PDB file of C-alpha atoms in Angstrom:
ATOM      1  CA  LYS A   1      24.261 121.983  37.224  1.00  0.00           C
ATOM      2  CA  TYR A   2      22.798 118.466  37.151  1.00  0.00           C
ATOM      3  CA  LEU A   3      21.043 119.037  33.831  1.00  0.00           C
ATOM      4  CA  GLN A   4      24.307 120.292  32.320  1.00  0.00           C
ATOM      5  CA  THR A   5      26.036 117.177  33.636  1.00  0.00           C
ATOM      6  CA  LEU A   6      23.493 114.923  31.903  1.00  0.00           C
ATOM      7  CA  LEU A   7      23.764 116.943  28.698  1.00  0.00           C
ATOM      8  CA  SER A   8      27.588 116.714  28.759  1.00  0.00           C
ATOM      9  CA  ILE A   9      27.950 112.958  29.206  1.00  0.00           C
ATOM     10  CA  GLY A  10      29.695 111.256  26.262  1.00  0.00           C
ATOM     11  CA  ASP A  11      27.069 108.484  26.153  1.00  0.00           C
ATOM     12  CA  GLY A  12      23.471 108.854  25.042  1.00  0.00           C
ATOM     13  CA  VAL A  13      21.173 109.903  27.876  1.00  0.00           C
ATOM     14  CA  MET A  14      17.385 109.745  27.756  1.00  0.00           C
ATOM     15  CA  VAL A  15      15.086 110.699  30.605  1.00  0.00           C
ATOM     16  CA  VAL A  16      11.582 109.218  30.537  1.00  0.00           C
ATOM     17  CA  ASN A  17       8.805 110.057  33.002  1.00  0.00           C
ATOM     18  CA  ARG A  18       6.662 107.369  34.620  1.00  0.00           C
ATOM     19  CA  ASP A  19       4.057 107.736  31.844  1.00  0.00           C
ATOM     20  CA  GLY A  20       6.681 106.822  29.224  1.00  0.00           C
ATOM     21  CA  SER A  21       7.049 110.320  27.773  1.00  0.00           C
ATOM     22  CA  ILE A  22      10.519 111.603  26.967  1.00  0.00           C
ATOM     23  CA  GLU A  23      11.600 114.553  29.068  1.00  0.00           C
ATOM     24  CA  MET A  24      15.152 114.929  27.758  1.00  0.00           C
ATOM     25  CA  LEU A  25      17.622 113.581  25.182  1.00  0.00           C
ATOM     26  CA  ASN A  26      21.225 114.760  25.208  1.00  0.00           C
ATOM     27  CA  GLU A  27      23.117 115.445  21.949  1.00  0.00           C
ATOM     28  CA  VAL A  28      24.651 111.962  21.752  1.00  0.00           C
ATOM     29  CA  ALA A  29      21.215 110.365  22.150  1.00  0.00           C
ATOM     30  CA  GLN A  30      19.808 112.707  19.506  1.00  0.00           C
ATOM     31  CA  SER A  31      22.613 111.722  17.141  1.00  0.00           C
ATOM     32  CA  LEU A  32      22.098 107.972  17.675  1.00  0.00           C
ATOM     33  CA  THR A  33      18.304 108.057  17.454  1.00  0.00           C
ATOM     34  CA  GLY A  34      18.172 110.616  14.639  1.00  0.00           C
ATOM     35  CA  TRP A  35      15.652 112.696  16.566  1.00  0.00           C
ATOM     36  CA  GLY A  36      16.043 116.228  17.919  1.00  0.00           C
ATOM     37  CA  GLU A  37      14.368 118.399  20.537  1.00  0.00           C
ATOM     38  CA  GLU A  38      10.946 117.668  19.008  1.00  0.00           C
ATOM     39  CA  VAL A  39      10.845 114.360  20.917  1.00  0.00           C
ATOM     40  CA  VAL A  40      10.123 115.958  24.271  1.00  0.00           C
ATOM     41  CA  GLY A  41       6.684 114.732  25.291  1.00  0.00           C
ATOM     42  CA  ARG A  42       6.633 111.810  22.816  1.00  0.00           C
ATOM     43  CA  TYR A  43       6.274 108.212  23.915  1.00  0.00           C
ATOM     44  CA  TYR A  44       9.805 106.798  24.229  1.00  0.00           C
ATOM     45  CA  LYS A  45       9.191 103.702  22.057  1.00  0.00           C
ATOM     46  CA  GLU A  46       8.544 105.942  19.032  1.00  0.00           C
ATOM     47  CA  VAL A  47      12.083 107.302  19.363  1.00  0.00           C
ATOM     48  CA  TRP A  48      14.093 104.560  21.053  1.00  0.00           C
ATOM     49  CA  GLN A  49      13.440 101.563  18.807  1.00  0.00           C
ATOM     50  CA  LEU A  50      15.236  98.702  20.464  1.00  0.00           C
ATOM     51  CA  SER A  51      15.374  95.143  19.153  1.00  0.00           C
ATOM     52  CA  HIS A  52      17.446  91.981  19.294  1.00  0.00           C
ATOM     53  CA  GLU A  53      20.219  91.593  16.688  1.00  0.00           C
ATOM     54  CA  ASP A  54      18.556  88.324  15.657  1.00  0.00           C
ATOM     55  CA  ARG A  55      15.205  89.483  14.259  1.00  0.00           C
ATOM     56  CA  ASN A  56      13.616  86.166  15.306  1.00  0.00           C
ATOM     57  CA  MET A  57      14.248  86.899  18.979  1.00  0.00           C
ATOM     58  CA  THR A  58      12.846  89.535  21.298  1.00  0.00           C
ATOM     59  CA  ILE A  59      14.578  91.730  23.817  1.00  0.00           C
ATOM     60  CA  THR A  60      13.279  92.845  27.184  1.00  0.00           C
ATOM     61  CA  ASP A  61      12.580  96.548  27.420  1.00  0.00           C
ATOM     62  CA  PRO A  62      14.746  97.973  30.226  1.00  0.00           C
ATOM     63  CA  VAL A  63      12.537 101.063  30.659  1.00  0.00           C
ATOM     64  CA  GLU A  64       9.416  98.928  31.223  1.00  0.00           C
ATOM     65  CA  ASN A  65      11.328  96.704  33.642  1.00  0.00           C
ATOM     66  CA  VAL A  66      12.557  99.679  35.665  1.00  0.00           C
ATOM     67  CA  LEU A  67       9.045 101.130  35.858  1.00  0.00           C
ATOM     68  CA  LYS A  68       7.682  97.727  36.998  1.00  0.00           C
ATOM     69  CA  THR A  69      10.436  96.703  39.414  1.00  0.00           C
ATOM     70  CA  GLY A  70      12.175  99.917  40.468  1.00  0.00           C
ATOM     71  CA  GLN A  71      15.495  98.130  39.919  1.00  0.00           C
ATOM     72  CA  VAL A  72      18.436  99.084  37.693  1.00  0.00           C
ATOM     73  CA  GLN A  73      18.344  97.124  34.421  1.00  0.00           C
ATOM     74  CA  MET A  74      21.216  96.249  32.085  1.00  0.00           C
ATOM     75  CA  LEU A  75      20.792  95.214  28.465  1.00  0.00           C
ATOM     76  CA  GLY A  76      22.384  92.087  27.132  1.00  0.00           C
ATOM     77  CA  ASN A  77      24.998  92.373  24.416  1.00  0.00           C
ATOM     78  CA  HIS A  78      22.570  91.630  21.581  1.00  0.00           C
ATOM     79  CA  ALA A  79      20.608  94.883  21.621  1.00  0.00           C
ATOM     80  CA  VAL A  80      20.383  97.065  18.542  1.00  0.00           C
ATOM     81  CA  LEU A  81      18.928 100.533  18.171  1.00  0.00           C
ATOM     82  CA  THR A  82      17.361 101.518  14.867  1.00  0.00           C
ATOM     83  CA  SER A  83      17.587 105.245  14.234  1.00  0.00           C
ATOM     84  CA  LYS A  84      14.951 107.395  12.568  1.00  0.00           C
ATOM     85  CA  SER A  85      16.843 107.034   9.257  1.00  0.00           C
ATOM     86  CA  GLY A  86      17.056 103.231   9.603  1.00  0.00           C
ATOM     87  CA  LYS A  87      20.715 103.041  10.628  1.00  0.00           C
ATOM     88  CA  VAL A  88      21.409 100.255  13.123  1.00  0.00           C
ATOM     89  CA  TYR A  89      23.659 100.647  16.163  1.00  0.00           C
ATOM     90  CA  TYR A  90      24.744  97.928  18.595  1.00  0.00           C
ATOM     91  CA  LEU A  91      24.244  99.159  22.146  1.00  0.00           C
ATOM     92  CA  GLU A  92      25.354  98.716  25.697  1.00  0.00           C
ATOM     93  CA  ASP A  93      23.005 100.393  28.108  1.00  0.00           C
ATOM     94  CA  SER A  94      21.579 100.642  31.546  1.00  0.00           C
ATOM     95  CA  ALA A  95      18.320 102.050  32.833  1.00  0.00           C
ATOM     96  CA  ALA A  96      17.874 103.287  36.378  1.00  0.00           C
ATOM     97  CA  PRO A  97      14.886 104.606  38.286  1.00  0.00           C
ATOM     98  CA  ILE A  98      14.606 108.265  39.220  1.00  0.00           C
ATOM     99  CA  LEU A  99      13.171 108.313  42.730  1.00  0.00           C
ATOM    100  CA  ASP A 100      11.665 111.095  44.819  1.00  0.00           C
ATOM    101  CA  GLU A 101      12.450 111.612  48.506  1.00  0.00           C
ATOM    102  CA  ASN A 102       9.786 109.018  49.420  1.00  0.00           C
ATOM    103  CA  GLY A 103      11.221 106.354  47.135  1.00  0.00           C
ATOM    104  CA  GLU A 104       8.444 106.684  44.544  1.00  0.00           C
ATOM    105  CA  ILE A 105       9.456 106.266  40.906  1.00  0.00           C
ATOM    106  CA  LEU A 106       9.307 109.555  39.014  1.00  0.00           C
ATOM    107  CA  GLY A 107      10.793 108.170  35.840  1.00  0.00           C
ATOM    108  CA  VAL A 108      13.758 106.413  34.264  1.00  0.00           C
ATOM    109  CA  VAL A 109      17.164 107.577  33.110  1.00  0.00           C
ATOM    110  CA  VAL A 110      18.640 105.494  30.291  1.00  0.00           C
ATOM    111  CA  VAL A 111      22.350 105.719  29.494  1.00  0.00           C
ATOM    112  CA  PHE A 112      23.430 103.995  26.289  1.00  0.00           C
ATOM    113  CA  ARG A 113      26.599 103.699  24.230  1.00  0.00           C
ATOM    114  CA  ASP A 114      27.241 102.809  20.596  1.00  0.00           C
ATOM    115  CA  VAL A 115      29.508  99.727  20.512  1.00  0.00           C
ATOM    116  CA  THR A 116      29.090  98.973  16.798  1.00  0.00           C
ATOM    117  CA  GLU A 117      32.735  99.606  15.930  1.00  0.00           C
ATOM    118  CA  ARG A 118      34.049  97.548  18.845  1.00  0.00           C
ATOM    119  CA  ARG A 119      31.747  94.700  17.845  1.00  0.00           C
ATOM    120  CA  GLU A 120      32.963  94.796  14.238  1.00  0.00           C
ATOM    121  CA  GLN A 121      36.588  94.727  15.423  1.00  0.00           C
ATOM    122  CA  LYS A 122      35.803  91.684  17.537  1.00  0.00           C
ATOM    123  CA  ARG A 123      34.252  89.941  14.522  1.00  0.00           C
ATOM    124  CA  ARG A 124      37.289  90.756  12.360  1.00  0.00           C
ATOM    125  CA  ILE A 125      39.671  89.417  14.991  1.00  0.00           C
ATOM    126  CA  GLU A 126      37.592  86.273  15.342  1.00  0.00           C
ATOM    127  CA  PHE A 127      37.562  85.818  11.554  1.00  0.00           C
ATOM    128  CA  LEU A 128      41.352  86.220  11.375  1.00  0.00           C
ATOM    129  CA  SER A 129      41.883  83.752  14.205  1.00  0.00           C
ATOM    130  CA  PHE A 130      40.029  80.998  12.279  1.00  0.00           C
ATOM    131  CA  HIS A 131      41.059  81.834   8.681  1.00  0.00           C
ATOM    132  CA  ASP A 132      44.304  81.905   6.734  1.00  0.00           C
ATOM    133  CA  SER A 133      45.209  85.522   5.975  1.00  0.00           C
ATOM    134  CA  LEU A 134      46.442  84.707   2.456  1.00  0.00           C
ATOM    135  CA  THR A 135      43.696  82.399   1.185  1.00  0.00           C
ATOM    136  CA  GLY A 136      40.778  83.146   3.529  1.00  0.00           C
ATOM    137  CA  LEU A 137      40.345  79.414   4.056  1.00  0.00           C
ATOM    138  CA  TYR A 138      39.823  77.868   7.479  1.00  0.00           C
ATOM    139  CA  ASN A 139      43.091  77.310   9.350  1.00  0.00           C
ATOM    140  CA  ARG A 140      44.430  74.681  11.750  1.00  0.00           C
ATOM    141  CA  ARG A 141      42.924  76.413  14.802  1.00  0.00           C
ATOM    142  CA  TYR A 142      39.448  76.181  13.240  1.00  0.00           C
ATOM    143  CA  PHE A 143      40.063  72.531  12.373  1.00  0.00           C
ATOM    144  CA  GLU A 144      41.077  71.732  15.965  1.00  0.00           C
ATOM    145  CA  GLU A 145      38.037  73.568  17.393  1.00  0.00           C
ATOM    146  CA  GLU A 146      35.713  71.699  15.036  1.00  0.00           C
ATOM    147  CA  MET A 147      37.309  68.378  15.955  1.00  0.00           C
ATOM    148  CA  ARG A 148      36.712  69.106  19.654  1.00  0.00           C
ATOM    149  CA  ARG A 149      33.119  70.127  18.901  1.00  0.00           C
ATOM    150  CA  LEU A 150      32.405  67.065  16.747  1.00  0.00           C
ATOM    151  CA  ASP A 151      34.181  64.530  18.976  1.00  0.00           C
ATOM    152  CA  THR A 152      31.081  63.243  20.722  1.00  0.00           C
ATOM    153  CA  PRO A 153      29.764  59.690  20.966  1.00  0.00           C
ATOM    154  CA  ARG A 154      26.790  60.672  18.794  1.00  0.00           C
ATOM    155  CA  ASN A 155      29.101  61.567  15.872  1.00  0.00           C
ATOM    156  CA  LEU A 156      31.415  58.555  16.092  1.00  0.00           C
ATOM    157  CA  PRO A 157      33.100  57.190  14.123  1.00  0.00           C
ATOM    158  CA  LEU A 158      34.800  60.243  12.613  1.00  0.00           C
ATOM    159  CA  THR A 159      36.758  59.820   9.403  1.00  0.00           C
ATOM    160  CA  ILE A 160      39.166  62.226   7.734  1.00  0.00           C
ATOM    161  CA  ILE A 161      40.156  61.734   4.126  1.00  0.00           C
ATOM    162  CA  MET A 162      43.132  63.689   2.804  1.00  0.00           C
ATOM    163  CA  GLY A 163      44.318  63.820  -0.765  1.00  0.00           C
ATOM    164  CA  ASP A 164      47.042  65.521  -2.770  1.00  0.00           C
ATOM    165  CA  ILE A 165      45.304  66.597  -5.973  1.00  0.00           C
ATOM    166  CA  ASN A 166      47.983  68.649  -7.695  1.00  0.00           C
ATOM    167  CA  GLY A 167      51.275  67.543  -6.144  1.00  0.00           C
ATOM    168  CA  LEU A 168      51.640  70.637  -3.954  1.00  0.00           C
ATOM    169  CA  LYS A 169      52.088  68.521  -0.836  1.00  0.00           C
ATOM    170  CA  LEU A 170      55.453  67.359  -2.149  1.00  0.00           C
ATOM    171  CA  THR A 171      56.451  70.978  -2.876  1.00  0.00           C
ATOM    172  CA  ASN A 172      55.281  72.134   0.544  1.00  0.00           C
ATOM    173  CA  ASP A 173      57.114  69.311   2.291  1.00  0.00           C
TER     174      ASP A 173
END
């Protein structure tokens, strides 16, 4: 019953024993990682290739942290998973210890979700909020945000020069 529950969850589920070997991947996890049943017994880092979205930065491994601390770990919102085929997915995840009746760590269960589409929607909305939809140029909201950001004693004095090159200002007015 419990195995079927783990296999039926709509998020990716990976179970890793305390030695770091994969004991189970559900179908969603197999789809995201690009690996199948052949991963059982493999070291989890071969299959679950996690990195920071900024290649110059590192990300803490939640499985290692759970095995060290015995505490539930959550990933920040900059984690990416690279599948076997090289496709990149943005993830939200959590890793929790699997404990025996004595409180000893038997392994880790990792639950992760693909949030790539949601992240792209957020970027599109952010782009539209700072750009004119017709021209793609920065809009007034962007200008006001930049003025707030630049209005520091270090940057003073600020100067704005405006010009009407082709007479459109008169037409617009």
